[in-house]
Short mmCIF file of C-alpha atoms in Angstrom, two decimals:
data_model
loop_
_atom_site.label_atom_id
_atom_site.label_comp_id
_atom_site.label_asym_id
_atom_site.label_seq_id
_atom_site.Cartn_x
_atom_site.Cartn_y
_atom_site.Cartn_z
CA UNK B 1 0.00 0.00 0.00
CA UNK B 2 1.09 3.59 -0.58
CA UNK B 3 0.55 6.70 1.54
CA UNK B 4 1.10 10.16 0.02
CA UNK B 5 1.92 13.36 1.88
CA UNK B 6 2.34 16.16 -0.67
CA UNK B 7 5.23 15.03 -2.92
CA UNK B 8 6.37 12.26 -0.56
CA UNK B 9 5.14 8.70 -1.19
CA UNK B 10 5.60 5.99 1.41
CA UNK B 11 5.11 2.31 0.66
CA UNK B 12 3.99 0.32 3.71
CA UNK B 13 2.68 -3.07 4.72
CA UNK B 14 0.26 -4.13 7.47
CA UNK B 15 0.34 -7.40 9.38
CA UNK B 16 -2.07 -8.77 11.97
CA UNK B 17 -5.47 -7.49 13.03
CA UNK B 18 -5.55 -6.40 16.65
CA UNK B 19 -6.83 -3.36 18.59
CA UNK B 20 -3.36 -2.00 19.38
CA UNK B 21 -0.95 -0.87 16.67
CA UNK B 22 2.84 -1.02 16.42
CA UNK B 23 4.63 1.12 13.83
CA UNK B 24 8.18 0.05 12.88
CA UNK B 25 10.55 2.71 11.53
CA UNK B 26 13.72 1.19 9.98
CA UNK B 27 17.21 2.64 9.87
CA UNK B 28 18.63 4.66 6.98
CA UNK B 29 19.06 2.44 3.93
CA UNK B 30 17.08 -0.41 5.45
CA UNK B 31 13.62 -1.50 4.33
CA UNK B 32 10.62 -3.23 5.80
CA UNK B 33 12.09 -6.59 4.73
CA UNK B 34 14.84 -6.54 7.38
CA UNK B 35 12.21 -6.68 10.14
CA UNK B 36 10.44 -9.88 9.05
CA UNK B 37 11.36 -11.77 12.21
CA UNK B 38 10.02 -9.10 14.55
CA UNK B 39 6.92 -8.61 12.41
CA UNK B 40 6.02 -12.31 12.36
CA UNK B 41 6.23 -12.36 16.16
CA UNK B 42 4.51 -9.07 17.02
CA UNK B 43 1.68 -9.57 14.54
CA UNK B 44 0.37 -12.29 16.88
CA UNK B 45 -0.48 -9.56 19.39
CA UNK B 46 -0.63 -6.26 17.48
CA UNK B 47 -1.50 -4.76 14.14
CA UNK B 48 1.98 -4.06 12.78
CA UNK B 49 2.75 -1.31 10.27
CA UNK B 50 6.20 -1.19 8.65
CA UNK B 51 7.35 1.32 6.05
CA UNK B 52 9.92 2.04 3.37
CA UNK B 53 11.40 5.55 3.47
CA UNK B 54 11.62 7.64 0.29
CA UNK B 55 14.54 6.38 -1.77
CA UNK B 56 14.56 2.88 -0.26
CA UNK B 57 12.57 -0.25 -0.98
CA UNK B 58 9.37 0.57 -2.86
CA UNK B 59 9.24 4.29 -1.98
CA UNK B 60 10.48 6.79 -4.59
CA UNK B 61 12.51 9.83 -3.60
CA UNK B 62 11.01 13.28 -4.36
CA UNK B 63 12.80 15.78 -6.57
CA UNK B 64 14.13 17.90 -3.70
CA UNK B 65 16.27 17.76 -0.57
CA UNK B 66 14.54 16.59 2.61
CA UNK B 67 15.10 17.32 6.29
CA UNK B 68 14.36 15.27 9.39
CA UNK B 69 11.20 17.35 9.77
CA UNK B 70 9.93 16.21 6.36
CA UNK B 71 10.29 12.60 7.47
CA UNK B 72 8.70 13.25 10.87
CA UNK B 73 5.77 15.16 9.37
CA UNK B 74 5.13 12.38 6.84
CA UNK B 75 5.05 9.76 9.59
CA UNK B 76 2.74 11.93 11.70
CA UNK B 77 0.37 12.37 8.74
CA UNK B 78 0.60 8.63 8.06
CA UNK B 79 -0.55 7.88 11.63
CA UNK B 80 -3.45 10.34 11.29
CA UNK B 81 -4.52 9.01 7.89
CA UNK B 82 -4.62 5.45 9.19
CA UNK B 83 -6.30 6.49 12.45
CA UNK B 84 -3.45 4.98 14.47
CA UNK B 85 -4.02 6.50 17.92
CA UNK B 86 -1.99 6.13 21.11
CA UNK B 87 0.41 4.02 19.08
CA UNK B 88 3.57 2.11 19.88
CA UNK B 89 6.63 3.22 17.91
CA UNK B 90 9.71 1.05 17.35
CA UNK B 91 12.66 2.74 15.67
CA UNK B 92 16.11 1.52 14.75
CA UNK B 93 18.94 4.02 14.13
CA UNK B 94 17.48 6.63 11.72
CA UNK B 95 13.99 5.46 12.71
CA UNK B 96 14.85 6.48 16.25
CA UNK B 97 15.89 9.89 14.97
CA UNK B 98 12.41 10.34 13.49
CA UNK B 99 10.76 9.23 16.74
CA UNK B 100 12.85 11.65 18.81
CA UNK B 101 11.75 14.45 16.47
CA UNK B 102 8.09 13.45 16.83
CA UNK B 103 8.12 12.98 20.60
CA UNK B 104 10.77 15.54 21.55
CA UNK B 105 10.54 18.38 19.03
CA UNK B 106 6.82 18.24 18.24
CA UNK B 107 6.07 16.67 21.64
CA UNK B 108 3.49 14.20 20.37
CA UNK B 109 2.53 11.52 22.87
CA UNK B 110 2.72 7.75 22.32
CA UNK B 111 1.80 4.86 24.58
CA UNK B 112 5.23 3.26 24.23
CA UNK B 113 8.48 3.95 22.40
CA UNK B 114 11.29 1.49 21.76
CA UNK B 115 14.57 2.86 20.40
CA UNK B 116 17.18 0.39 19.16
CA UNK B 117 20.67 1.83 18.69
CA UNK B 118 19.05 5.14 17.85
CA UNK B 119 20.67 7.98 15.96
CA UNK B 120 20.02 11.60 16.88
CA UNK B 121 23.08 12.76 18.80
CA UNK B 122 25.76 14.47 16.76
CA UNK B 123 29.16 12.88 17.48
CA UNK B 124 31.94 15.05 18.90
CA UNK B 125 34.46 16.36 16.39
CA UNK B 126 37.73 14.49 16.75
CA UNK B 127 41.12 15.67 15.52
CA UNK B 128 40.99 13.00 12.81
CA UNK B 129 37.56 14.02 11.50
CA UNK B 130 38.49 17.70 11.68
CA UNK B 131 41.64 17.26 9.57
CA UNK B 132 39.86 14.92 7.17
CA UNK B 133 37.19 17.55 6.58
CA UNK B 134 39.76 20.32 6.18
CA UNK B 135 41.80 18.21 3.75
CA UNK B 136 38.75 17.53 1.62
CA UNK B 137 37.78 21.21 1.49
CA UNK B 138 41.32 22.32 0.60
CA UNK B 139 41.67 19.74 -2.16
CA UNK B 140 38.30 20.75 -3.59
CA UNK B 141 39.30 24.43 -3.53
CA UNK B 142 42.45 23.55 -5.46
CA UNK B 143 40.26 22.46 -8.37
CA UNK B 144 39.49 26.13 -9.06
CA UNK B 145 43.07 26.53 -10.28
CA UNK B 146 42.83 23.69 -12.78
CA UNK B 147 41.92 23.99 -16.47
CA UNK B 148 38.21 23.44 -17.09
CA UNK B 149 38.78 20.16 -18.97
CA UNK B 150 40.48 18.59 -15.91
CA UNK B 151 38.32 20.08 -13.19
CA UNK B 152 35.38 17.65 -13.34
CA UNK B 153 37.50 14.48 -13.22
CA UNK B 154 39.69 15.90 -10.45
CA UNK B 155 36.68 16.73 -8.24
CA UNK B 156 35.16 13.33 -8.95
CA UNK B 157 38.40 11.62 -7.93
CA UNK B 158 38.70 13.57 -4.66
CA UNK B 159 35.06 12.85 -3.86
CA UNK B 160 35.59 9.11 -4.41
CA UNK B 161 38.63 9.12 -2.10
CA UNK B 162 36.80 10.70 0.82
CA UNK B 163 33.20 9.48 0.46
CA UNK B 164 32.00 6.07 1.64
CA UNK B 165 30.57 3.58 -0.86
CA UNK B 166 27.04 4.10 0.50
CA UNK B 167 27.32 7.88 0.21
CA UNK B 168 28.75 7.76 -3.33
CA UNK B 169 25.82 5.61 -4.48
CA UNK B 170 23.20 8.13 -3.36
CA UNK B 171 21.57 10.57 -5.77
CA UNK B 172 22.38 14.27 -5.37
CA UNK B 173 19.11 14.99 -3.53
CA UNK B 174 19.65 12.04 -1.23
CA UNK B 175 23.23 13.10 -0.48
CA UNK B 176 22.06 16.54 0.56
CA UNK B 177 19.23 14.98 2.57
CA UNK B 178 21.69 12.69 4.33
CA UNK B 179 23.87 15.68 5.25
CA UNK B 180 20.83 17.62 6.48
CA UNK B 181 19.88 14.73 8.73
CA UNK B 182 23.22 13.71 10.25
CA UNK B 183 24.25 17.31 10.93
CA UNK B 184 21.12 18.05 12.96
CA UNK B 185 21.62 17.36 16.66
CA UNK B 186 18.46 16.29 18.49
CA UNK B 187 20.01 16.19 21.98
CA UNK B 188 18.12 19.24 23.26
CA UNK B 189 14.75 17.66 22.49
CA UNK B 190 15.26 14.49 24.51
CA UNK B 191 14.15 16.15 27.74
CA UNK B 192 10.77 16.97 26.16
CA UNK B 193 9.84 13.32 25.61
CA UNK B 194 7.07 12.31 28.00
CA UNK B 195 6.26 8.87 26.61
CA UNK B 196 7.57 5.67 28.16
CA UNK B 197 10.83 4.78 26.39
CA UNK B 198 12.88 1.58 26.27
CA UNK B 199 16.42 1.90 24.91
CA UNK B 200 17.98 -1.29 23.51
CA UNK B 201 21.67 -1.04 22.62
CA UNK B 202 24.53 -3.24 21.51
CA UNK B 203 27.68 -2.58 23.52
CA UNK B 204 29.81 -3.04 20.39
CA UNK B 205 27.91 -0.53 18.27
CA UNK B 206 30.32 1.84 16.50
CA UNK B 207 27.73 3.65 14.36
CA UNK B 208 25.74 4.97 17.34
CA UNK B 209 28.03 4.24 20.31
CA UNK B 210 26.90 3.30 23.82
CA UNK B 211 27.78 6.86 24.87
CA UNK B 212 24.67 8.01 22.96
CA UNK B 213 22.50 5.48 24.78
CA UNK B 214 23.60 6.80 28.17
CA UNK B 215 22.93 10.41 27.14
CA UNK B 216 19.42 9.46 26.02
CA UNK B 217 18.80 7.48 29.19
CA UNK B 218 19.82 10.43 31.37
CA UNK B 219 17.84 12.95 29.32
CA UNK B 220 14.53 11.10 28.85
CA UNK B 221 12.59 11.15 32.11
CA UNK B 222 10.70 7.85 31.77
CA UNK B 223 13.34 5.68 30.13
CA UNK B 224 15.09 2.37 30.72
CA UNK B 225 18.30 1.19 29.07
CA UNK B 226 19.09 -2.43 28.22
CA UNK B 227 22.65 -3.04 27.02
CA UNK B 228 23.33 -6.23 25.06
CA UNK B 229 26.78 -7.81 25.39
CA UNK B 230 28.74 -8.64 22.22
CA UNK B 231 26.11 -7.04 19.98
CA UNK B 232 26.68 -4.32 17.38
CA UNK B 233 24.42 -1.87 15.57
CA UNK B 234 21.74 -4.39 14.49
CA UNK B 235 20.48 -6.21 17.59
CA UNK B 236 17.21 -7.26 15.93
CA UNK B 237 19.27 -9.18 13.33
CA UNK B 238 22.09 -10.35 15.60
CA UNK B 239 19.90 -11.53 18.52
CA UNK B 240 16.34 -11.76 17.10
CA UNK B 241 14.89 -14.14 19.70
CA UNK B 242 16.22 -12.06 22.58
CA UNK B 243 14.95 -8.82 21.03
CA UNK B 244 11.48 -10.31 20.58
CA UNK B 245 11.39 -11.37 24.23
CA UNK B 246 12.55 -7.93 25.41
CA UNK B 247 9.97 -6.16 23.26
CA UNK B 248 7.21 -8.48 24.46
CA UNK B 249 8.06 -7.79 28.12
CA UNK B 250 7.96 -4.05 27.43
CA UNK B 251 4.62 -4.21 25.62
CA UNK B 252 2.74 -7.07 27.30
CA UNK B 253 0.52 -4.68 29.27
CA UNK B 254 -0.61 -3.18 25.94
CA UNK B 255 -2.11 -6.48 24.75
CA UNK B 256 -5.90 -6.58 25.07
#
């Protein structure tokens, strides 16, 4: 099924038929398909909605740059359109970033929130990242001195040296969107979240380190943190049975 909010189209699927709804928001680059194991379990107790973000899976990307607020607004309108009230939100990584925006910036209320290795806190600038950024900018500025016929290939080569494979494969609009998102720090909005929040984190996560989990735990008033030993950034794939049990314990009072 497809939901449209202005020029943004979101493909989604629905599983189960129960009074209470769970909405799963994947990480950046992931699709609804990576959550099959959780969906098959939770759909025994809840109506489960899972989406593809614009640019991933079955959802096309609009012809413009997006911000985190575009994503959050689209999810909010999706919940309204489907009459999903007092919902349960589960977000992994980028999905957590959207949830923090909804619950912390807009201060919408939800019956339960589960954040798995959530993004949203801008990492501190290290000496390495600072010099890497400065080197890239200086090398790009040097291209202005080159003859026009060499300039394009030179800039392309520098870009390929510094950019990750995932970033290089994005379209121009998606690259700018990615930069808009990762450069926006949501830390100040954590204290505004009034919903019940469970934080699930792998202690070996390098993408969103355990430091972020502790900041969220301290900042969100009604929150609990569960740290998983020898688990990285994808706990729902690395330890699916354990994650299902943890989620069930968190949500069992929601089952009618």
